[in-house]
CSV table of C-alpha atoms and ligand atoms in Angstrom, one decimal:
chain,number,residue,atom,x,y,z
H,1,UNK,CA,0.0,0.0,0.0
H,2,UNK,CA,1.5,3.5,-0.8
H,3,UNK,CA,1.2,6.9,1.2
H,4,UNK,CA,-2.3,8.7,-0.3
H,5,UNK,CA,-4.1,11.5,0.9
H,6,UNK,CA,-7.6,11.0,2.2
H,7,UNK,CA,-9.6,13.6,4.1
H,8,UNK,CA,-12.1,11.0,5.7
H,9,UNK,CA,-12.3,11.6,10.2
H,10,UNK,CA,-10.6,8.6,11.0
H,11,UNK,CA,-7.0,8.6,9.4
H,12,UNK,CA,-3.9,10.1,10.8
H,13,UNK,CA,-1.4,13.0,10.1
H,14,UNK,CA,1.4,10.9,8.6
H,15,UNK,CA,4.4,12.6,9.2
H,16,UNK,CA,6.2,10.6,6.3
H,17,UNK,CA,3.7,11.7,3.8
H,18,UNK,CA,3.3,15.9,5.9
H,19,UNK,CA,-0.7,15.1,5.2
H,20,UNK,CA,-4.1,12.9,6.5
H,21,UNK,CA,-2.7,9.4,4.9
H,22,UNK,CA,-4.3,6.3,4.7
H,23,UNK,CA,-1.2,4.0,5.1
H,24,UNK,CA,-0.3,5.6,8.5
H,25,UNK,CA,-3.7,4.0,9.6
H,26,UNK,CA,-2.3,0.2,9.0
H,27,UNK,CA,0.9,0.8,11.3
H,28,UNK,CA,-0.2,-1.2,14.3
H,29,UNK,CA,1.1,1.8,16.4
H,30,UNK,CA,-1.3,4.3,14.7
H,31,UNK,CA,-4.2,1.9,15.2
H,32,UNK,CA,-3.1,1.7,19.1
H,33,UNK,CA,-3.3,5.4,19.3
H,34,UNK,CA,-6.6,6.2,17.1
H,35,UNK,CA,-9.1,3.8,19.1
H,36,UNK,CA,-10.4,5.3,21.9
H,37,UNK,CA,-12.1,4.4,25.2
H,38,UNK,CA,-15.7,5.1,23.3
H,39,UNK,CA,-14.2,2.2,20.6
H,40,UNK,CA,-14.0,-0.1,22.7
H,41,UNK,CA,-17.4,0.6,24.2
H,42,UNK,CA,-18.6,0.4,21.1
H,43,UNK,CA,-17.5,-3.1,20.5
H,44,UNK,CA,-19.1,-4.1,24.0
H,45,UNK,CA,-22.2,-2.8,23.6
H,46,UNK,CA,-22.1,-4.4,20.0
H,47,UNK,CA,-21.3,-7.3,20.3
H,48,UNK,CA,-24.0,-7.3,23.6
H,49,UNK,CA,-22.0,-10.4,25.7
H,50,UNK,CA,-19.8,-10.4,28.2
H,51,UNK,CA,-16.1,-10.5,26.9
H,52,UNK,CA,-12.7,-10.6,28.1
H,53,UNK,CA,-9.7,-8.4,27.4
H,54,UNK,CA,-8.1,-10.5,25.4
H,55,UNK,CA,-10.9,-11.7,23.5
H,56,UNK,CA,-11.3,-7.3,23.4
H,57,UNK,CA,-7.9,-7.0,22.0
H,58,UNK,CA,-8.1,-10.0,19.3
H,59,UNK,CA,-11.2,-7.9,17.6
H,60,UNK,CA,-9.8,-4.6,17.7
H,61,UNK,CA,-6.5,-5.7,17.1
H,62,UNK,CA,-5.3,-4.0,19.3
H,63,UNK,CA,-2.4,-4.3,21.9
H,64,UNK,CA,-3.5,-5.9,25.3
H,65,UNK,CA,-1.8,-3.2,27.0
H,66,UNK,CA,-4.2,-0.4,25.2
H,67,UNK,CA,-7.3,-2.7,25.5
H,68,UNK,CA,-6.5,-2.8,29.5
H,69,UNK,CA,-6.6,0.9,29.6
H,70,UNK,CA,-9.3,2.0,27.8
H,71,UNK,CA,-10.9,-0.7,30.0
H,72,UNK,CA,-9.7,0.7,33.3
H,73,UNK,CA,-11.8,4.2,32.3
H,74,UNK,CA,-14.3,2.1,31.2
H,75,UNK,CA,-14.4,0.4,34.3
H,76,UNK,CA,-13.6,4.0,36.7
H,77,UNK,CA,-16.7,5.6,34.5
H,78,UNK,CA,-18.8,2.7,35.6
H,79,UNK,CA,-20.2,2.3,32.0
H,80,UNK,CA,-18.3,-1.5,32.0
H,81,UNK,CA,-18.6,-3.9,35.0
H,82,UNK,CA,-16.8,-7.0,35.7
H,83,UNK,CA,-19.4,-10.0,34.7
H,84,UNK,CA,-18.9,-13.4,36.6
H,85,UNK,CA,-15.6,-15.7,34.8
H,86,UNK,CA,-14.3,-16.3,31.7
H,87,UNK,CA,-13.6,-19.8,30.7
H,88,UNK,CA,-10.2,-20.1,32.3
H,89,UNK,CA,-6.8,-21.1,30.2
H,90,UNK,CA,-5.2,-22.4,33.4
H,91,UNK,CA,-4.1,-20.1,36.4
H,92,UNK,CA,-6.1,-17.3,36.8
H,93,UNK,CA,-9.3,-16.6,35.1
H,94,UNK,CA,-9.5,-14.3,33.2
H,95,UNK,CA,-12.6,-11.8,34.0
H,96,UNK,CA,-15.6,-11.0,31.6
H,97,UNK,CA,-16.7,-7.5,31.5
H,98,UNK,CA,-20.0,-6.0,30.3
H,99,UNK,CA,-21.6,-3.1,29.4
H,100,UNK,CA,-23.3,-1.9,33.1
H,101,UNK,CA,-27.0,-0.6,32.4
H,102,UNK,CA,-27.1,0.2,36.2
H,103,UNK,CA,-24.2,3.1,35.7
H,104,UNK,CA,-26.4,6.0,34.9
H,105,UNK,CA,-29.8,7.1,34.6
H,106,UNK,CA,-31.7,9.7,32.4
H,107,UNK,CA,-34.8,12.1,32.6
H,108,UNK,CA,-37.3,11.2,30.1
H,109,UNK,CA,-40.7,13.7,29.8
H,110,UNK,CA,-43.7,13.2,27.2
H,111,UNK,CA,-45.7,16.4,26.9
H,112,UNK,CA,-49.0,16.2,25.3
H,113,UNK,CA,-51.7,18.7,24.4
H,114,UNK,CA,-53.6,17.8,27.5
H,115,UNK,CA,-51.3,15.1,29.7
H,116,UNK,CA,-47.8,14.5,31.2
H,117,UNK,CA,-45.9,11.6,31.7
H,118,UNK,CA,-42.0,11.8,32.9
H,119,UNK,CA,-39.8,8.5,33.7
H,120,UNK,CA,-36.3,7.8,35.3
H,121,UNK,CA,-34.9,5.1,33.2
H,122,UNK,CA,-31.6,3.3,33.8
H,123,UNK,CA,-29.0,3.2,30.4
H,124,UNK,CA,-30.8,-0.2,28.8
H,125,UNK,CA,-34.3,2.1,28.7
H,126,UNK,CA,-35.3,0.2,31.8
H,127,UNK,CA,-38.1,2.4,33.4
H,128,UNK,CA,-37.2,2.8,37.0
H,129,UNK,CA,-39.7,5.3,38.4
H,130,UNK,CA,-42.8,6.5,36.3
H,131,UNK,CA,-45.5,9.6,36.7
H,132,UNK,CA,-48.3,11.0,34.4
H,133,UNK,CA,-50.3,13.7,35.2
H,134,UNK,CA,-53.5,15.5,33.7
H,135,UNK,CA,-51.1,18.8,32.3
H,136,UNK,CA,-52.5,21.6,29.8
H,137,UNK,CA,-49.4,22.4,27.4
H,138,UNK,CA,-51.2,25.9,26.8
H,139,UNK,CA,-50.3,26.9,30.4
H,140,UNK,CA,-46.8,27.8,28.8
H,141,UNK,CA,-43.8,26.7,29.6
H,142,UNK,CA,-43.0,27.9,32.9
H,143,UNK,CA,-45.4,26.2,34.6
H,144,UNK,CA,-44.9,22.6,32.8
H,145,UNK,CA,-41.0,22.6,32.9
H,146,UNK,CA,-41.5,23.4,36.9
H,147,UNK,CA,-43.9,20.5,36.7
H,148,UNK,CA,-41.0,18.8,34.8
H,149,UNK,CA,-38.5,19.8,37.0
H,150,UNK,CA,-40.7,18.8,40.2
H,151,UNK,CA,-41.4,15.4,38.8
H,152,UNK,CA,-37.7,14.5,37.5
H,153,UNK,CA,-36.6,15.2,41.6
H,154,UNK,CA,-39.4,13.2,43.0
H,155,UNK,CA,-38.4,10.3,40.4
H,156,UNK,CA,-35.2,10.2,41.1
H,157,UNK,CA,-35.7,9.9,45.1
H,158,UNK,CA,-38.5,7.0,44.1
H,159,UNK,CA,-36.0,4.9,41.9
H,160,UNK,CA,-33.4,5.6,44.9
H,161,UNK,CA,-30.9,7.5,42.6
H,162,UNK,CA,-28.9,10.4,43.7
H,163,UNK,CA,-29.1,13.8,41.0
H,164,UNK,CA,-25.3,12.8,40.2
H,165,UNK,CA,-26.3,9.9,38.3
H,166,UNK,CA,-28.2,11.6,36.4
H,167,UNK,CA,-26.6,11.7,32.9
H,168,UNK,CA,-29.1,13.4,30.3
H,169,UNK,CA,-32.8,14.8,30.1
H,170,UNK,CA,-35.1,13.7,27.0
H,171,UNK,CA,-38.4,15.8,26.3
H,172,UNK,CA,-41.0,15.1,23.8
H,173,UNK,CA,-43.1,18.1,22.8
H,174,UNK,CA,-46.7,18.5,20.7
H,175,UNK,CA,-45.5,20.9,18.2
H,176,UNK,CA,-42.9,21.7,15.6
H,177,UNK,CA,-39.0,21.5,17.4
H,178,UNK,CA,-35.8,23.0,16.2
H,179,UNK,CA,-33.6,19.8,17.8
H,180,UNK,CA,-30.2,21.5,17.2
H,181,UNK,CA,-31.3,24.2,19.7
H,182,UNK,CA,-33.9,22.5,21.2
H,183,UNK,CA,-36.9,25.1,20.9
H,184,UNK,CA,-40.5,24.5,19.8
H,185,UNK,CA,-40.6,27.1,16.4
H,186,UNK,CA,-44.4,28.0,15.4
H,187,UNK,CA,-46.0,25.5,17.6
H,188,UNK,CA,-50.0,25.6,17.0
H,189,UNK,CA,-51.2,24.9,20.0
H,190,UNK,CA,-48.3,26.2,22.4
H,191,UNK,CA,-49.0,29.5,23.3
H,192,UNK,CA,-45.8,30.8,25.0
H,193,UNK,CA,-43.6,28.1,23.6
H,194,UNK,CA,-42.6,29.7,20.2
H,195,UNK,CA,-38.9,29.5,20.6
H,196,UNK,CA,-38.2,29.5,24.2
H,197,UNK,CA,-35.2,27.9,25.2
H,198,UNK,CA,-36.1,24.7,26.9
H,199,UNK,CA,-32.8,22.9,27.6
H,200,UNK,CA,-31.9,26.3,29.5
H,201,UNK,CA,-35.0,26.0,31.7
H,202,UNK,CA,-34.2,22.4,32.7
H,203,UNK,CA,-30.7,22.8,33.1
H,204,UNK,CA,-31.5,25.5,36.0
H,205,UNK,CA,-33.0,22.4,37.5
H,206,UNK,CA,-30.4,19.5,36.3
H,207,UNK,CA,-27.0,20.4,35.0
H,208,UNK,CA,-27.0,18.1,32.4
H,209,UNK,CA,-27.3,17.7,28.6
H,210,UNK,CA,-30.9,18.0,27.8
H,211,UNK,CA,-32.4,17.1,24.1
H,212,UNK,CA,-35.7,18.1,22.8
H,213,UNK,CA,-37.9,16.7,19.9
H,214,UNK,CA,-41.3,16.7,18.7
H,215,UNK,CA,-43.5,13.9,20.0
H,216,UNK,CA,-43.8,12.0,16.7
H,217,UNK,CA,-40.1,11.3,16.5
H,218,UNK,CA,-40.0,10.0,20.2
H,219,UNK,CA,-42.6,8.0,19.5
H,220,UNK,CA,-41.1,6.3,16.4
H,221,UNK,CA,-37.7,5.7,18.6
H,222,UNK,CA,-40.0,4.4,21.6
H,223,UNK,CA,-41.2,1.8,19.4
H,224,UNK,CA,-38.3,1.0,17.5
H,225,UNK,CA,-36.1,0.7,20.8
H,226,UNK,CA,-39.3,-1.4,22.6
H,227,UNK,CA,-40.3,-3.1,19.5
H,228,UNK,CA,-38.2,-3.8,16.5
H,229,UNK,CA,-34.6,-3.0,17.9
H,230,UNK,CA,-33.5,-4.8,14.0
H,231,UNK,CA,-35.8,-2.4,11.9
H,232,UNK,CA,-33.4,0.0,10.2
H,233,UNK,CA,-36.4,1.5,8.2
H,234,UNK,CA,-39.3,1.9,10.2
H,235,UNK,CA,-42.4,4.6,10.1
H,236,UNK,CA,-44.3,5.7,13.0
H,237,UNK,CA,-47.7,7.4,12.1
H,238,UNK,CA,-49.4,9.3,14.9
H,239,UNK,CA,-53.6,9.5,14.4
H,240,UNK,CA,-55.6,11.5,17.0
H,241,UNK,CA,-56.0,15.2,16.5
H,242,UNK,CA,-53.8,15.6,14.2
H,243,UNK,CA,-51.4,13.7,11.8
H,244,UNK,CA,-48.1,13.0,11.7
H,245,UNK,CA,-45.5,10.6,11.3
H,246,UNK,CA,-41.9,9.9,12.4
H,247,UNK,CA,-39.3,8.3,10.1
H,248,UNK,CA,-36.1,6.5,10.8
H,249,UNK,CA,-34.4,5.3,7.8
H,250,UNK,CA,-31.1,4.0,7.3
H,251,UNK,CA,-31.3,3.4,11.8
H,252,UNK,CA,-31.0,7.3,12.1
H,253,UNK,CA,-34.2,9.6,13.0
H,254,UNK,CA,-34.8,11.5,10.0
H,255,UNK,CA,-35.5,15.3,11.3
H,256,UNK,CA,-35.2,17.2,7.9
H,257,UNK,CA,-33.9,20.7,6.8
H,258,UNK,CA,-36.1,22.9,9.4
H,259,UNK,CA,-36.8,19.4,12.0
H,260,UNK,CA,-40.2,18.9,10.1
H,261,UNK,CA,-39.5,15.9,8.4
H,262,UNK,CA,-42.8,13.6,8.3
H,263,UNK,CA,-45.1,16.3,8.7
H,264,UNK,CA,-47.3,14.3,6.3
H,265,UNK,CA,-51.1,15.9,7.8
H,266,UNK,CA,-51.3,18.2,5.1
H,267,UNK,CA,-50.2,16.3,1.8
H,268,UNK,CA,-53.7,16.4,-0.1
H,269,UNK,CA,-55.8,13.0,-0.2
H,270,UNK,CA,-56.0,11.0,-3.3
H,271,UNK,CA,-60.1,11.5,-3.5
H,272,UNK,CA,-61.8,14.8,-4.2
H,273,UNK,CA,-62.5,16.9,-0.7
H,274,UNK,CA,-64.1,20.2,-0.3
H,275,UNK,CA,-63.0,20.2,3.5
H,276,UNK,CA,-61.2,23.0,4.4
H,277,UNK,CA,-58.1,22.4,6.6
H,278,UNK,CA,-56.7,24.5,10.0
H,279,UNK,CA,-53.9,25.3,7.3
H,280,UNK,CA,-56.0,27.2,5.0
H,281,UNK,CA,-55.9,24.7,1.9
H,282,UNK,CA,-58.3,21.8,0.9
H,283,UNK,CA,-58.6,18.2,1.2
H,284,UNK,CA,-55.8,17.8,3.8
H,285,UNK,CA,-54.9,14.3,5.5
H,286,UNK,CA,-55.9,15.8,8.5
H,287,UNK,CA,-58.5,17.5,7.4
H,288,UNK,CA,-60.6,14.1,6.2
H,289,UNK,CA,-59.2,12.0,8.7
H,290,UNK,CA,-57.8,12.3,11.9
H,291,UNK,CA,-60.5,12.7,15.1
H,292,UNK,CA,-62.5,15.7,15.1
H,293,UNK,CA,-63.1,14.7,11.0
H,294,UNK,CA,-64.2,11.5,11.9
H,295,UNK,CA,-66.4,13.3,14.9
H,296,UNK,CA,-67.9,15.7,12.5
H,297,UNK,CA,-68.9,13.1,9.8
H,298,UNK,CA,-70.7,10.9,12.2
H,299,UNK,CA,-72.3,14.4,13.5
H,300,UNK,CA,-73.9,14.8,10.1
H,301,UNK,CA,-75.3,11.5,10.1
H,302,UNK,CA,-76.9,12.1,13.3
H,303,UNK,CA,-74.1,10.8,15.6
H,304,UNK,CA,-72.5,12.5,18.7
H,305,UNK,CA,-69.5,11.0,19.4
H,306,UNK,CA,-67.3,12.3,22.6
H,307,UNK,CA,-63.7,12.2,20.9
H,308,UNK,CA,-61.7,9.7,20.1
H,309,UNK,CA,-62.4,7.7,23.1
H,310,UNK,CA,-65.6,7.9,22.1
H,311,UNK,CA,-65.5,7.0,18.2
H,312,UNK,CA,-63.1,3.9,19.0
H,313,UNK,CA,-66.4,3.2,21.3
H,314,UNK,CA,-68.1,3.2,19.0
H,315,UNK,CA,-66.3,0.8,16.1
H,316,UNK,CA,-65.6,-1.9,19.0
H,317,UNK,CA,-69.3,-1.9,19.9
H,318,UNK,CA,-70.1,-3.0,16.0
H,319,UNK,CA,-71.8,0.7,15.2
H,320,UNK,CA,-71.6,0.2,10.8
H,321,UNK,CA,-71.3,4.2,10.4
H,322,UNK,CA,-68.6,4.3,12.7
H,323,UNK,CA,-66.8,1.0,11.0
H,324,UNK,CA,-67.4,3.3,8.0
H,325,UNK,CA,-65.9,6.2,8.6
H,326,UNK,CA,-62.5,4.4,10.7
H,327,UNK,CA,-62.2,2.4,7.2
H,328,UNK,CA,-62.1,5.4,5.2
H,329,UNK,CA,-60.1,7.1,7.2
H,330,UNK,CA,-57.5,4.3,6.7
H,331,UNK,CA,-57.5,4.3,3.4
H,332,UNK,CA,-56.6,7.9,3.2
H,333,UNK,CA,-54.1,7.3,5.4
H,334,UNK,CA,-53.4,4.1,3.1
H,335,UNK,CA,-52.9,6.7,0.0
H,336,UNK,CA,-50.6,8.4,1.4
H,337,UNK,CA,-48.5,5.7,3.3
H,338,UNK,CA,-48.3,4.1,-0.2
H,339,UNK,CA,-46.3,7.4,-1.2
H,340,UNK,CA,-43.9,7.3,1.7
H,341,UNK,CA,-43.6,3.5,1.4
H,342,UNK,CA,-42.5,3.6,-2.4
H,343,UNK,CA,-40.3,6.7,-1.1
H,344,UNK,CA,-38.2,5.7,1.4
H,345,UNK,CA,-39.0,1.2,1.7
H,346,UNK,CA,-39.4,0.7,5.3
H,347,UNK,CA,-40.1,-2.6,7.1
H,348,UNK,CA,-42.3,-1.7,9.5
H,349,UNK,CA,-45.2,0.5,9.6
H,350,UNK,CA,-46.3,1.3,13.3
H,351,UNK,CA,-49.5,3.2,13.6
H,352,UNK,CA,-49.9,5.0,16.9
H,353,UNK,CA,-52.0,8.0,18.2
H,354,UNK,CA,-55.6,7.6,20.1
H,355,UNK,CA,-57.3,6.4,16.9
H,356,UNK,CA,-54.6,2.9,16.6
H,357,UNK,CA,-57.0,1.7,19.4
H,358,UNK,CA,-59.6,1.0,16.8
H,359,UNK,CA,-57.6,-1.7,16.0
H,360,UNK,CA,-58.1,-4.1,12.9
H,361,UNK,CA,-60.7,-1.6,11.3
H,362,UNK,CA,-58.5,1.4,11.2
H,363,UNK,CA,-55.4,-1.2,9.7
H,364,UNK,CA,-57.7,-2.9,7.4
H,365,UNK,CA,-58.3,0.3,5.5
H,366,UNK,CA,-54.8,1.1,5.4
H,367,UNK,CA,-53.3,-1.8,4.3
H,368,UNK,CA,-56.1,-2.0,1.5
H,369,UNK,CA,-54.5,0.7,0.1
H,370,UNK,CA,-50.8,0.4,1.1
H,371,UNK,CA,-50.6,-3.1,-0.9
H,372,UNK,CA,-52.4,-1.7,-3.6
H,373,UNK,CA,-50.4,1.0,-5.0
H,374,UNK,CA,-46.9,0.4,-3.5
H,375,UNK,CA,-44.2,-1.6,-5.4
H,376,UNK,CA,-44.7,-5.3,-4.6
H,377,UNK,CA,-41.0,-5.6,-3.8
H,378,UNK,CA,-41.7,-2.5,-1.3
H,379,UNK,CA,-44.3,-4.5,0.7
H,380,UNK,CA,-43.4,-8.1,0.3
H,381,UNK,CA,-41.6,-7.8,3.6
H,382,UNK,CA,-43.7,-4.6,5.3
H,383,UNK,CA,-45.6,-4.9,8.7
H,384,UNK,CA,-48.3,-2.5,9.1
H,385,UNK,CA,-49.0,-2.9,13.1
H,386,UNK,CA,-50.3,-0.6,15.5
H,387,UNK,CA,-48.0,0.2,18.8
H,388,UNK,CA,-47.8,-2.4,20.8
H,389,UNK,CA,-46.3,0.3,23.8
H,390,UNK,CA,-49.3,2.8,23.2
H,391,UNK,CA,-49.2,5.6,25.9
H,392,UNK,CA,-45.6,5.0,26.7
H,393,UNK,CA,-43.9,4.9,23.4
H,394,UNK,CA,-43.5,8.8,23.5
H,395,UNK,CA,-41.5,8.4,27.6
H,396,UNK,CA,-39.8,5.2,26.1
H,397,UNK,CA,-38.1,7.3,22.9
H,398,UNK,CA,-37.5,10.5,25.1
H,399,UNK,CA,-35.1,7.8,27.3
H,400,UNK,CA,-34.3,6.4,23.9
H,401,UNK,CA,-33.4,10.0,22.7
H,402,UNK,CA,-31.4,10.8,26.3
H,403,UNK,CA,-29.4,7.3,26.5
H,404,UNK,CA,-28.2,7.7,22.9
H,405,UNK,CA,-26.9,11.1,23.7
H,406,UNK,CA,-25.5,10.0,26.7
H,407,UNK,CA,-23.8,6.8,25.5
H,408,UNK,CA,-22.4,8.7,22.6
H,409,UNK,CA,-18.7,8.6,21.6
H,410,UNK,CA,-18.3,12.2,21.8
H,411,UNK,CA,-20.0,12.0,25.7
H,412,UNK,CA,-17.9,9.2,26.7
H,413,UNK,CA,-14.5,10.8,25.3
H,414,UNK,CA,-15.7,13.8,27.3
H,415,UNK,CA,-16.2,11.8,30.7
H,416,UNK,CA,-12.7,10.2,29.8
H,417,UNK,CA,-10.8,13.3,29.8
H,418,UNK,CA,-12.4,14.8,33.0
H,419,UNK,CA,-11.2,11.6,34.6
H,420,UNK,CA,-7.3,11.9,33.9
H,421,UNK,CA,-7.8,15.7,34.5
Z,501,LIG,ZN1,-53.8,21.3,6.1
């Protein structure tokens, strides 16, 4: 192999060559230099079994004397914990280690339009400690994030954890969120929350790393994390009062330009519609099908339904019109599912939201339509399924969303270097 110049993240200044080189990266005493404590971490958390060093240094490739001390941080961070024996070789055995769940813990919150619901989970999503409350997000943000705040203190104590464990805070909201800066832009129905700075706010409270997203998105990761941990490709619709849907393709949450990726309520329905959306334009998604549609076309045929508790009521108790309307909202759902399904190929469909508890119905309409105008090849392998974790997927993601963060490389070479500082 001869010295050539290569701009990719993970090569070396070769001081042969005076530039990044890619040969310098085969020299064993590069590679002994370039992996770092969140490497080998990595690898553990991979691989998901206990190993030994050795067995460490044979799949790096590394020496045993580098493996043993990125270990030793591993171990003084408490992110790695010695795991019963290995299989000894004669004398003495030599220990497993494993990732340690138990090391840290994170903050997860769900805000809805109308409830709450916060968790303490340890690093494996495990929920520890969990609270909902009845919570109107229109009371501005002051008053939830003290709720927050209040709740995330009162967790800890109940999962017996001490505030310096805590390692990272993940909030869900109802509304449109910038996730670089974490601040709700334009939300509809946030009054007070347009652009406030909510990481700030919590960090009075918890001096931690604190990531916000919109409640879609968490949802998607809650169910992915809970659910289908192998689905690389998987979209999570959201059907109650509105529409929405969160996408993870390629394993990686897919936020968009402006973080309003999958904001699919107000692509036009396939059929002709004179209803006039909240947006301004006609024959929206949400217009035709998500609750207080479905509410207002059983009203005209002489129905009063109380919500969507009430219309999924109604289609378990057999009522035809209701069984009507579900059906017809799923196939415009269907129509445009079929769109995102020949877009981006996922394997699994999850649909989520107060109307999924209508069940078979709602799915029957969708898949009608999904199978009929996406690419054969696109849905010989799809699952269209509604959530299986239902109220919690949003405080399941928000952990999801934290322990990602927290677990990161960048956060673990950070933790390493405070150590030997
Ligand atoms: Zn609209």
């Amino acid at each position: 192999m001869f010295h050539s110049s290569t701009v990719t993240q993970d090569t070396y200044f070769c001081r042969e060559f005076g530039k990044r080189c890619l040969l310098d990266v085969q020299k064993p005493e590069w590679l002994n230099h370039r992996v770092k404590t969140s490497d080998v971490f990595a690898l553990l958390q991979r691989e998901n079994r206990p190993m030994t060093r050795a067995q460490l240094a044979a799949s790096t490739g590394l020496a045993r004397s580098t493996v043993a001390a990125r270990v030793d941080t591993l171990l003084r961070l408490g992110l790695v914990a010695p795991y019963g024996d290995g299989r000894s070789t004669g004398g003495r055995p030599p220990s497993l280690l494993a990732v340690n769940p138990q090391a840290r813990v994170v903050l997860a919150v769900d805000l809805g339009a109308t409830h709450a619901r916060a968790a303490v989970a340890d690093l494996s999503g495990e929920l520890l400690a969990e609270e909902r409350a009845d919570l109107d997000i229109a009371d501005g943000p002051e008053a939830v994030l003290s709720w927050v705040e209040d709740a995330g203190r009162a967790l800890l104590r109940r999962a017996g954890r001490p505030l310096a464990d805590l390692a990272a805070v993940g909030i869900g909201l109802p509304g449109p969120v910038e996730h670089s800066t974490g601040r709700a832009i334009n939300p509809p129905i946030m009054p007070g929350w347009d652009r406030y700075d909510v990481p700030a706010r919590i960090q009075r409270a918890f001096a931690v790393p604190v990531l916000v997203d919109n409640d879609v998105n968490i949802m998607a990761l809650g169910e992915q994390h809970a659910q289908f941990p192998e689905a690389q490709d998987l979209v999570f619709i959201k059907v109650s009062t509105g529409i929405g849907a969160g996408i993870i393709a390629g394993g990686e949450l897919q936020r968009g330009a402006q973080g309003t990726a999958g904001d699919v309520g107000h692509i036009r329905v396939g059929r002709p519609s004179e209803v006039v959306c909240r947006c301004g334009n006609v024959g929206c998604l949400e217009a035709v099908a998500a609750g207080p549609a479905l509410a207002r076309t059983l009203r005209e045929d002489g129905i009063d339904v109380d919500g969507a508790a009430g219309l999924v009521e109604l289609v378990r108790s057999g009522d035809l019109q209701a069984i009507h309307a579900i059906r017809q909202a799923g196939r415009d759902l269907g129509g445009v599912l079929a769109m995102i399904v020949n877009f981006i190929n996922p394997s699994v469909v999850v649909v989520g939201g107060a109307l999924a508890a209508a069940g078979e119905q709602f799915v029957a309409g969708i898949r009608e339509v999904v199978y009929a105008r996406s690419l054969p090849l696109a849905t010989e392998h799809l699952r269209i399924v509604t959530s299986v974790t239902g109220e919690r997927s949003g405080v399941l993601g928000a952990a999801a969303m934290a322990i990602a963060h927290a677990l990161s490389p960048e956060a673990i070479e950070e933790a390493s270097l405070a150590l030997s500082s």
